[in-house]
Amino acid sequence: TFIQLREKDLTEEEFLEELRQGLFIEAEIIHHQQVSGTSIREIHNAHQEGLIGVHDFDIGGTNNIAKASDKVIIIALLPP
């Protein structure tokens, strides 16, 4: 079973604090104003529930995810 990885809503301060603590497997600044990332907690939660986490990443985030574990499988979908 697959699940879309979605982080609970965090305030900017909470997000930045968790980012400083290294609790995100990847994070990027989008459009020079918004920070977005994938929480290690969400990946762990999906694994604990026996689910496969699915998420969309840009190429930079994908590279970070690939470095995190040899169990990562990356599937790239290109537009027609």
Short mmCIF file of N, CA and C in Angstrom, two decimals:
data_model
loop_
_atom_site.label_atom_id
_atom_site.label_comp_id
_atom_site.label_asym_id
_atom_site.label_seq_id
_atom_site.Cartn_x
_atom_site.Cartn_y
_atom_site.Cartn_z
N THR A 1 0.84 -1.17 0.00
CA THR A 1 0.00 0.00 0.00
C THR A 1 0.89 1.24 0.00
N PHE A 2 0.49 2.22 -0.78
CA PHE A 2 1.25 3.45 -0.89
C PHE A 2 0.55 4.57 -0.13
N ILE A 3 1.34 5.52 0.38
CA ILE A 3 0.78 6.69 1.05
C ILE A 3 1.57 7.91 0.61
N GLN A 4 0.85 8.99 0.32
CA GLN A 4 1.52 10.25 -0.02
C GLN A 4 2.09 10.84 1.27
N LEU A 5 3.40 11.10 1.26
CA LEU A 5 4.03 11.69 2.44
C LEU A 5 3.61 13.14 2.57
N ARG A 6 3.00 13.47 3.66
CA ARG A 6 2.55 14.83 3.94
C ARG A 6 2.91 15.17 5.38
N GLU A 7 3.65 16.22 5.55
CA GLU A 7 4.02 16.66 6.89
C GLU A 7 2.86 17.45 7.47
N LYS A 8 2.65 17.29 8.77
CA LYS A 8 1.63 18.11 9.43
C LYS A 8 2.01 19.57 9.26
N ASP A 9 1.03 20.44 9.35
CA ASP A 9 1.31 21.86 9.21
C ASP A 9 2.19 22.34 10.35
N LEU A 10 3.29 22.95 10.00
CA LEU A 10 4.21 23.52 10.98
C LEU A 10 4.26 25.02 10.78
N THR A 11 4.43 25.74 11.85
CA THR A 11 4.68 27.16 11.70
C THR A 11 6.08 27.33 11.11
N GLU A 12 6.38 28.48 10.60
CA GLU A 12 7.71 28.72 10.05
C GLU A 12 8.78 28.49 11.10
N GLU A 13 8.53 28.95 12.32
CA GLU A 13 9.48 28.78 13.42
C GLU A 13 9.70 27.30 13.74
N GLU A 14 8.61 26.52 13.81
CA GLU A 14 8.73 25.09 14.08
C GLU A 14 9.50 24.39 12.97
N PHE A 15 9.19 24.74 11.72
CA PHE A 15 9.88 24.14 10.60
C PHE A 15 11.37 24.41 10.66
N LEU A 16 11.74 25.67 10.87
CA LEU A 16 13.15 26.04 10.91
C LEU A 16 13.88 25.37 12.06
N GLU A 17 13.20 25.23 13.21
CA GLU A 17 13.82 24.56 14.35
C GLU A 17 14.06 23.09 14.04
N GLU A 18 13.07 22.41 13.45
CA GLU A 18 13.24 21.00 13.10
C GLU A 18 14.31 20.85 12.01
N LEU A 19 14.39 21.80 11.12
CA LEU A 19 15.43 21.78 10.09
C LEU A 19 16.81 21.89 10.72
N ARG A 20 16.95 22.80 11.69
CA ARG A 20 18.23 22.96 12.41
C ARG A 20 18.60 21.69 13.15
N GLN A 21 17.60 20.97 13.65
CA GLN A 21 17.84 19.74 14.39
C GLN A 21 18.14 18.55 13.48
N GLY A 22 18.08 18.76 12.16
CA GLY A 22 18.36 17.68 11.22
C GLY A 22 17.24 16.69 11.07
N LEU A 23 16.00 17.13 11.27
CA LEU A 23 14.86 16.22 11.23
C LEU A 23 14.22 16.11 9.85
N PHE A 24 14.87 16.66 8.84
CA PHE A 24 14.39 16.56 7.47
C PHE A 24 15.43 15.86 6.61
N ILE A 25 14.98 14.93 5.79
CA ILE A 25 15.90 14.21 4.92
C ILE A 25 16.32 15.07 3.74
N GLU A 26 15.48 16.02 3.38
CA GLU A 26 15.82 16.99 2.34
C GLU A 26 14.96 18.22 2.55
N ALA A 27 15.49 19.36 2.15
CA ALA A 27 14.75 20.62 2.22
C ALA A 27 15.33 21.58 1.19
N GLU A 28 14.48 22.38 0.60
CA GLU A 28 14.88 23.32 -0.44
C GLU A 28 14.11 24.62 -0.26
N ILE A 29 14.73 25.70 -0.69
CA ILE A 29 14.03 26.99 -0.76
C ILE A 29 13.39 27.07 -2.14
N ILE A 30 12.10 27.36 -2.16
CA ILE A 30 11.34 27.41 -3.40
C ILE A 30 10.99 28.86 -3.72
N HIS A 31 11.27 29.26 -4.93
CA HIS A 31 10.97 30.61 -5.41
C HIS A 31 11.56 31.69 -4.50
N HIS A 32 12.70 31.42 -3.91
CA HIS A 32 13.43 32.37 -3.06
C HIS A 32 12.63 32.84 -1.85
N GLN A 33 11.59 32.10 -1.44
CA GLN A 33 10.80 32.58 -0.32
C GLN A 33 10.21 31.49 0.57
N GLN A 34 9.95 30.33 0.05
CA GLN A 34 9.28 29.30 0.81
C GLN A 34 10.21 28.10 0.98
N VAL A 35 10.29 27.59 2.19
CA VAL A 35 11.09 26.39 2.44
C VAL A 35 10.16 25.19 2.47
N SER A 36 10.55 24.15 1.77
CA SER A 36 9.77 22.93 1.73
C SER A 36 10.73 21.76 1.98
N GLY A 37 10.25 20.72 2.62
CA GLY A 37 11.13 19.59 2.89
C GLY A 37 10.36 18.34 3.24
N THR A 38 11.10 17.25 3.35
CA THR A 38 10.53 15.95 3.69
C THR A 38 11.04 15.53 5.05
N SER A 39 10.12 15.37 5.96
CA SER A 39 10.42 15.03 7.34
C SER A 39 10.80 13.55 7.48
N ILE A 40 11.85 13.31 8.20
CA ILE A 40 12.24 11.93 8.51
C ILE A 40 11.11 11.25 9.29
N ARG A 41 10.41 12.01 10.11
CA ARG A 41 9.29 11.49 10.90
C ARG A 41 8.21 10.90 10.00
N GLU A 42 7.88 11.58 8.89
CA GLU A 42 6.83 11.08 8.01
C GLU A 42 7.25 9.79 7.31
N ILE A 43 8.51 9.70 6.93
CA ILE A 43 9.01 8.47 6.31
C ILE A 43 8.96 7.34 7.33
N HIS A 44 9.38 7.62 8.56
CA HIS A 44 9.36 6.63 9.63
C HIS A 44 7.92 6.18 9.92
N ASN A 45 6.98 7.13 9.99
CA ASN A 45 5.59 6.78 10.26
C ASN A 45 5.02 5.86 9.19
N ALA A 46 5.31 6.15 7.93
CA ALA A 46 4.82 5.30 6.84
C ALA A 46 5.41 3.89 6.99
N HIS A 47 6.69 3.81 7.27
CA HIS A 47 7.35 2.50 7.44
C HIS A 47 6.74 1.72 8.61
N GLN A 48 6.50 2.40 9.73
CA GLN A 48 5.92 1.75 10.91
C GLN A 48 4.54 1.18 10.62
N GLU A 49 3.80 1.84 9.71
CA GLU A 49 2.45 1.38 9.36
C GLU A 49 2.48 0.37 8.22
N GLY A 50 3.68 -0.01 7.78
CA GLY A 50 3.80 -0.98 6.70
C GLY A 50 3.44 -0.41 5.34
N LEU A 51 3.55 0.90 5.19
CA LEU A 51 3.19 1.57 3.95
C LEU A 51 4.44 1.99 3.19
N ILE A 52 4.28 2.23 1.92
CA ILE A 52 5.37 2.73 1.09
C ILE A 52 5.12 4.21 0.85
N GLY A 53 6.06 5.04 1.28
CA GLY A 53 5.90 6.48 1.12
C GLY A 53 6.17 6.91 -0.30
N VAL A 54 5.30 7.77 -0.83
CA VAL A 54 5.44 8.31 -2.18
C VAL A 54 5.44 9.82 -2.06
N HIS A 55 6.37 10.46 -2.76
CA HIS A 55 6.46 11.92 -2.69
C HIS A 55 7.06 12.44 -3.98
N ASP A 56 6.76 13.67 -4.31
CA ASP A 56 7.38 14.28 -5.49
C ASP A 56 8.51 15.20 -5.03
N PHE A 57 9.66 15.07 -5.68
CA PHE A 57 10.85 15.83 -5.33
C PHE A 57 11.38 16.50 -6.59
N ASP A 58 12.07 17.62 -6.40
CA ASP A 58 12.83 18.15 -7.52
C ASP A 58 14.14 17.37 -7.59
N ILE A 59 14.96 17.62 -8.58
CA ILE A 59 16.15 16.81 -8.77
C ILE A 59 17.12 16.91 -7.60
N GLY A 60 17.23 18.09 -6.99
CA GLY A 60 18.11 18.25 -5.82
C GLY A 60 17.65 17.40 -4.65
N GLY A 61 16.35 17.42 -4.39
CA GLY A 61 15.80 16.61 -3.31
C GLY A 61 15.95 15.13 -3.59
N THR A 62 15.79 14.75 -4.85
CA THR A 62 15.94 13.35 -5.23
C THR A 62 17.35 12.86 -4.96
N ASN A 63 18.34 13.68 -5.28
CA ASN A 63 19.73 13.30 -5.01
C ASN A 63 19.96 13.11 -3.52
N ASN A 64 19.41 13.98 -2.69
CA ASN A 64 19.56 13.85 -1.24
C ASN A 64 18.90 12.58 -0.73
N ILE A 65 17.73 12.26 -1.24
CA ILE A 65 17.02 11.06 -0.83
C ILE A 65 17.82 9.81 -1.23
N ALA A 66 18.35 9.80 -2.44
CA ALA A 66 19.11 8.65 -2.93
C ALA A 66 20.34 8.38 -2.07
N LYS A 67 20.96 9.43 -1.53
CA LYS A 67 22.14 9.28 -0.69
C LYS A 67 21.79 8.75 0.71
N ALA A 68 20.54 8.86 1.10
CA ALA A 68 20.13 8.53 2.46
C ALA A 68 20.11 7.03 2.74
N SER A 69 19.79 6.23 1.73
CA SER A 69 19.66 4.79 1.97
C SER A 69 19.81 4.03 0.66
N ASP A 70 20.36 2.85 0.76
CA ASP A 70 20.46 2.01 -0.43
C ASP A 70 19.13 1.30 -0.72
N LYS A 71 18.13 1.50 0.12
CA LYS A 71 16.82 0.89 -0.08
C LYS A 71 15.88 1.81 -0.85
N VAL A 72 16.33 3.03 -1.18
CA VAL A 72 15.50 3.99 -1.90
C VAL A 72 15.37 3.57 -3.35
N ILE A 73 14.16 3.60 -3.85
CA ILE A 73 13.92 3.35 -5.26
C ILE A 73 13.35 4.63 -5.85
N ILE A 74 14.02 5.16 -6.85
CA ILE A 74 13.58 6.41 -7.48
C ILE A 74 12.94 6.07 -8.82
N ILE A 75 11.74 6.58 -9.01
CA ILE A 75 11.03 6.41 -10.26
C ILE A 75 10.77 7.80 -10.81
N ALA A 76 11.30 8.08 -11.97
CA ALA A 76 11.14 9.40 -12.58
C ALA A 76 10.04 9.35 -13.64
N LEU A 77 9.12 10.28 -13.55
CA LEU A 77 8.06 10.40 -14.54
C LEU A 77 8.27 11.71 -15.30
N LEU A 78 8.33 11.61 -16.59
CA LEU A 78 8.53 12.79 -17.42
C LEU A 78 7.22 13.13 -18.13
N PRO A 79 6.95 14.42 -18.28
CA PRO A 79 5.73 14.80 -18.99
C PRO A 79 5.81 14.41 -20.47
N PRO A 80 4.67 14.20 -21.08
CA PRO A 80 4.68 13.81 -22.50
C PRO A 80 5.21 14.94 -23.38
#
